[in-house]
Amino acid sequence: MKKLFLCLLALLLLPGCVHQPALQEADLFAMDTTISLQVYAAEDAQPLLKQMQQLLSALDSQLSVTRPGSPVAQLNAAGQGALPESACELLKQTMALSRETGGALDPAIYSIVSLWGFTAETQHVPTEAEITEAKAAAGLSHVALDGNTVTLSDGCQLDFGAVAKGYAGQLCAGLAKDAGVAAVLTLGGNVQTVGTKPDRSDWQIGLADPDDPASSLGVIQLSGSWAVVTSGDYQRYFEENGVRYHHIMDPATGYPAASGLRSVTIVAQDGLRADGLSTALFVMGLERATEFWRQTEAFDAIFIDTQNQIYYTQGLEGKFSCDGAVMIAR
Ligand code: AMP
Ligand code: MG
């Protein structure tokens, strides 16, 4: 026994025999955003980083609404088609989240999003008549799922823009977890943490200032595995006649959500759920979102309103630091 202990001790002390986890990273552009993959691993993490990059590229080419050959673009054009397994799984989970949020999140919203020109970079304010027509084509009532085959009626089209990054981040986090390494994965406004940093310090995630997104208004400190996802009116927008129009649509009006919020950050265990909720709660506005949070376990949120007042839900007490922020109690 004593011998075994001494051998183990020697192994631990032998320089070069036991590697400390080191930061290894990869950057790429996919899903219409810049992605940074950071992994803390004792071994060479290149195979893992490569696996993540391949997964992200594969999902990008499956889910893109603008690449003519993608299964989703083909389905949107034809009105019927089979989706690959992972896209189908994403659709099922997003439909469930759509129902849970009373339709504030709507994956069948592409008629509205494309009308405003957001994905094709041809942004402009449509006419009332066009908006009425696009609104009539949106919503889950136009979506039928039979196995992996999706049928879209009345010109309805799917758009996974509100959830794709969260889903992809979650799957990449799963790969890091399976490999037993700590990681922080940043996909645009989505951050996914996995495990514990080698120095055991908390993950620190900045809350972007809507007026200057490169700087932070506050810091979220978390330990362990989390998804932190922000939807903000500053992430994609255009201006016409001095008015700013952003990319988060209210399915009820067919216009950019005028909910009194500038950003919503969700902290949850699951990336897809966090991403879907960030969009949905932005559409709901502070009052409805607070009500939703009170009725729904297992997530927390930070809101910035149009007066730049910051609110955060009680579960983030002690984890979110920001001057002047107001806590929302259960
Ligand atoms: P996010 O940045 O996660 O809030 O997602 C916004 C993107 O999702 C937009 O660029 C649209 O492609 C799409 N989208 C906009 N409004 C909605 C909505 N109410 N429900 C679902 N997807 C939406
Ligand atoms: Mg989202």
mmCIF file with all atom_site columns, C-alpha atoms in Angstrom, residues 4 9 17 20 72 83 93 135 153 171 200 208-209 212 216 220 253 255 264 287 292 316 318-319:
data_model
loop_
_atom_site.group_PDB
_atom_site.id
_atom_site.type_symbol
_atom_site.label_atom_id
_atom_site.label_alt_id
_atom_site.label_comp_id
_atom_site.label_asym_id
_atom_site.label_entity_id
_atom_site.label_seq_id
_atom_site.pdbx_PDB_ins_code
_atom_site.Cartn_x
_atom_site.Cartn_y
_atom_site.Cartn_z
_atom_site.occupancy
_atom_site.B_iso_or_equiv
_atom_site.pdbx_formal_charge
_atom_site.auth_seq_id
_atom_site.auth_comp_id
_atom_site.auth_asym_id
_atom_site.auth_atom_id
_atom_site.pdbx_PDB_model_num
ATOM 1  C CA . LEU A 1 4   ? 1.668   2.251  -4.259  1.00 0.00 ? 4   LEU A CA 1
ATOM 2  C CA . LEU A 1 9   ? 3.294   10.588 -5.447  1.00 0.00 ? 9   LEU A CA 1
ATOM 3  C CA . CYS A 1 17  ? 4.717   13.235 -16.728 1.00 0.00 ? 17  CYS A CA 1
ATOM 4  C CA . GLN A 1 20  ? -1.715  20.522 -16.587 1.00 0.00 ? 20  GLN A CA 1
ATOM 5  C CA . VAL A 1 72  ? -34.481 23.823 -44.739 1.00 0.00 ? 72  VAL A CA 1
ATOM 6  C CA . LEU A 1 83  ? -35.362 17.005 -42.694 1.00 0.00 ? 83  LEU A CA 1
ATOM 7  C CA . GLN A 1 93  ? -38.042 20.952 -29.444 1.00 0.00 ? 93  GLN A CA 1
ATOM 8  C CA . LYS A 1 135 ? -48.391 37.283 -40.864 1.00 0.00 ? 135 LYS A CA 1
ATOM 9  C CA . SER A 1 153 ? -49.151 25.082 -45.835 1.00 0.00 ? 153 SER A CA 1
ATOM 10 C CA . LEU A 1 171 ? -24.191 19.841 -28.927 1.00 0.00 ? 171 LEU A CA 1
ATOM 11 C CA . ARG A 1 200 ? -11.112 26.556 -10.249 1.00 0.00 ? 200 ARG A CA 1
ATOM 12 C CA . ALA A 1 208 ? -23.094 43.657 -23.380 1.00 0.00 ? 208 ALA A CA 1
ATOM 13 C CA . ASP A 1 209 ? -24.031 47.343 -23.355 1.00 0.00 ? 209 ASP A CA 1
ATOM 14 C CA . ASP A 1 212 ? -21.714 49.880 -27.126 1.00 0.00 ? 212 ASP A CA 1
ATOM 15 C CA . SER A 1 216 ? -19.870 45.346 -20.617 1.00 0.00 ? 216 SER A CA 1
ATOM 16 C CA . ILE A 1 220 ? -22.141 37.157 -14.630 1.00 0.00 ? 220 ILE A CA 1
ATOM 17 C CA . THR A 1 253 ? -47.871 42.180 -35.173 1.00 0.00 ? 253 THR A CA 1
ATOM 18 C CA . TYR A 1 255 ? -43.217 44.141 -36.816 1.00 0.00 ? 255 TYR A CA 1
ATOM 19 C CA . VAL A 1 264 ? -32.712 39.782 -22.705 1.00 0.00 ? 264 VAL A CA 1
ATOM 20 C CA . GLU A 1 287 ? -44.054 42.246 -17.398 1.00 0.00 ? 287 GLU A CA 1
ATOM 21 C CA . PHE A 1 292 ? -43.428 33.596 -17.320 1.00 0.00 ? 292 PHE A CA 1
ATOM 22 C CA . LEU A 1 316 ? -28.657 35.376 -10.113 1.00 0.00 ? 316 LEU A CA 1
ATOM 23 C CA . GLY A 1 318 ? -24.580 36.940 -5.848  1.00 0.00 ? 318 GLY A CA 1
ATOM 24 C CA . LYS A 1 319 ? -23.731 35.801 -9.380  1.00 0.00 ? 319 LYS A CA 1
#
